[in-house]
Amino acid sequence: MLFVAYAVKGKCVKGEGEIEKLQAKVVELRRKLDDTTAAMQELGRENQSLQIKQSQSLTRKWAEDHEVQNCMACGKGFSVTVRKHHCRHCGNIFCAECSSRNALTPSSKKPVRVCETCFEELQG
C-alpha cells in the first residue's frame, strides 16, 4: 500500500510540473497573440491610409493648359520664356523653378517632374 501511495504522489508531482509548463506556454501564446493582434491592427490602419491616398490620386484632375495663365505656386505669369510644366503627381501647372524636383510617384517607374508640395508629400 505504501508503494502505491508513493507512486500516486510521484505522478501528482510530475503532473504539477507539466501543469506549470503548460501554464507558462499559455502565457507565451497569449503574448504572441497580443503581438500579432497589434501588428494586424497596424497593418489595417496602414492599408486604410494607402486606400485613401490611392482614392485621392485617382480623383486628381490634370489642369488644362489654356485655363492656367500663372504658376500655381509663385504666381509668375507664363510667357515665351517662362514655360508651363505639369506636376506629374497632382496635375497642376507650375513654372520651372516651382517644379524642378523629381520623385517616384505611384504611377511611375522612374522619377518624374513634381511640384515642391508633392515632392515633400512623396518623400514623407
Short mmCIF file of C-alpha atoms in Angstrom, two decimals:
data_model
loop_
_atom_site.label_atom_id
_atom_site.label_comp_id
_atom_site.label_asym_id
_atom_site.label_seq_id
_atom_site.Cartn_x
_atom_site.Cartn_y
_atom_site.Cartn_z
CA MET A 1 0.00 0.00 0.00
CA LEU A 2 2.85 2.35 0.84
CA PHE A 3 4.35 1.71 -2.60
CA VAL A 4 1.05 2.70 -4.26
CA ALA A 5 0.96 5.92 -2.22
CA TYR A 6 4.48 6.86 -3.35
CA ALA A 7 3.61 6.05 -6.95
CA VAL A 8 0.50 8.23 -6.80
CA LYS A 9 2.45 11.04 -5.13
CA GLY A 10 5.14 10.81 -7.84
CA LYS A 11 2.52 11.05 -10.55
CA CYS A 12 0.96 14.08 -8.85
CA VAL A 13 4.31 15.86 -8.60
CA LYS A 14 5.05 15.05 -12.24
CA GLY A 15 1.57 16.26 -13.20
CA GLU A 16 2.09 19.53 -11.31
CA GLY A 17 5.34 20.10 -13.21
CA GLU A 18 3.56 19.51 -16.51
CA ILE A 19 0.78 21.90 -15.48
CA GLU A 20 3.35 24.61 -14.72
CA LYS A 21 4.99 24.09 -18.12
CA LEU A 22 1.58 24.29 -19.83
CA GLN A 23 0.68 27.44 -17.90
CA ALA A 24 3.96 29.06 -19.00
CA LYS A 25 3.21 28.01 -22.58
CA VAL A 26 -0.29 29.58 -22.33
CA VAL A 27 1.25 32.87 -21.11
CA GLU A 28 3.74 32.83 -24.02
CA LEU A 29 0.99 32.07 -26.55
CA ARG A 30 -1.18 34.87 -25.16
CA ARG A 31 1.73 37.30 -25.54
CA LYS A 32 2.28 36.17 -29.13
CA LEU A 33 -1.45 36.55 -29.83
CA ASP A 34 -1.42 40.10 -28.41
CA ASP A 35 1.63 40.99 -30.54
CA THR A 36 0.03 39.51 -33.65
CA THR A 37 -3.24 41.33 -32.99
CA ALA A 38 -1.40 44.64 -32.58
CA ALA A 39 0.51 44.04 -35.82
CA MET A 40 -2.72 43.23 -37.69
CA GLN A 41 -4.34 46.41 -36.39
CA GLU A 42 -1.33 48.46 -37.53
CA LEU A 43 -1.46 46.83 -40.97
CA GLY A 44 -5.18 47.60 -41.14
CA ARG A 45 -4.54 51.28 -40.39
CA GLU A 46 -1.73 51.42 -42.97
CA ASN A 47 -3.96 49.72 -45.56
CA GLN A 48 -6.73 52.22 -44.92
CA SER A 49 -4.28 55.11 -45.28
CA LEU A 50 -2.98 53.71 -48.57
CA GLN A 51 -6.54 53.26 -49.89
CA ILE A 52 -7.32 56.90 -49.06
CA LYS A 53 -4.15 58.08 -50.83
CA GLN A 54 -4.96 55.94 -53.86
CA SER A 55 -8.50 57.29 -53.98
CA GLN A 56 -7.20 60.86 -53.78
CA SER A 57 -4.71 60.28 -56.58
CA LEU A 58 -7.40 58.78 -58.82
CA THR A 59 -9.64 61.83 -58.37
CA ARG A 60 -6.91 64.37 -59.24
CA LYS A 61 -7.57 66.28 -62.44
CA TRP A 62 -4.86 67.25 -64.94
CA ALA A 63 -5.03 71.05 -65.27
CA GLU A 64 -5.76 72.31 -68.78
CA ASP A 65 -3.01 74.49 -70.30
CA HIS A 66 -5.44 77.10 -71.60
CA GLU A 67 -7.06 77.53 -68.15
CA VAL A 68 -3.84 78.46 -66.33
CA GLN A 69 -2.01 81.74 -67.00
CA ASN A 70 0.18 81.89 -63.87
CA CYS A 71 2.29 79.45 -61.85
CA MET A 72 0.06 77.83 -59.28
CA ALA A 73 2.77 78.16 -56.61
CA CYS A 74 4.53 81.52 -57.04
CA GLY A 75 2.05 83.28 -59.32
CA LYS A 76 4.63 84.11 -62.02
CA GLY A 77 2.97 84.75 -65.38
CA PHE A 78 3.71 82.32 -68.20
CA SER A 79 5.27 83.63 -71.41
CA VAL A 80 7.55 82.53 -74.22
CA THR A 81 10.46 82.41 -71.77
CA VAL A 82 8.53 81.19 -68.70
CA ARG A 83 7.10 77.83 -69.74
CA LYS A 84 4.33 75.77 -68.18
CA HIS A 85 5.16 72.43 -66.56
CA HIS A 86 2.64 69.91 -65.22
CA CYS A 87 3.35 68.24 -61.91
CA ARG A 88 3.09 64.53 -62.72
CA HIS A 89 1.58 63.84 -59.30
CA CYS A 90 -1.12 66.47 -58.71
CA GLY A 91 -1.60 67.59 -62.32
CA ASN A 92 -1.34 71.32 -61.56
CA ILE A 93 0.77 73.70 -63.67
CA PHE A 94 3.95 75.39 -62.40
CA CYS A 95 6.93 77.33 -63.66
CA ALA A 96 10.27 75.50 -63.99
CA GLU A 97 11.53 76.82 -60.64
CA CYS A 98 8.47 75.59 -58.72
CA SER A 99 8.51 72.15 -60.38
CA SER A 100 12.23 71.47 -60.53
CA ARG A 101 12.16 68.34 -58.34
CA ASN A 102 11.88 64.74 -59.49
CA ALA A 103 10.31 61.94 -57.46
CA LEU A 104 8.84 58.49 -57.83
CA THR A 105 5.05 58.56 -57.91
CA PRO A 106 2.67 55.61 -57.51
CA SER A 107 2.08 55.71 -61.26
CA SER A 108 5.73 55.98 -62.38
CA LYS A 109 8.59 53.52 -62.54
CA LYS A 110 11.22 56.28 -62.73
CA PRO A 111 11.42 59.73 -61.10
CA VAL A 112 9.22 62.34 -62.80
CA ARG A 113 8.78 66.14 -62.54
CA VAL A 114 6.76 67.17 -59.48
CA CYS A 115 5.96 70.40 -57.65
CA GLU A 116 7.54 71.21 -54.28
CA THR A 117 4.37 70.27 -52.34
CA CYS A 118 4.09 66.86 -53.99
CA PHE A 119 7.85 66.29 -53.62
CA GLU A 120 7.54 66.77 -49.84
CA GLU A 121 4.42 64.56 -49.72
CA LEU A 122 6.09 61.77 -51.71
CA GLN A 123 9.24 61.88 -49.57
CA GLY A 124 7.27 61.66 -46.28
#
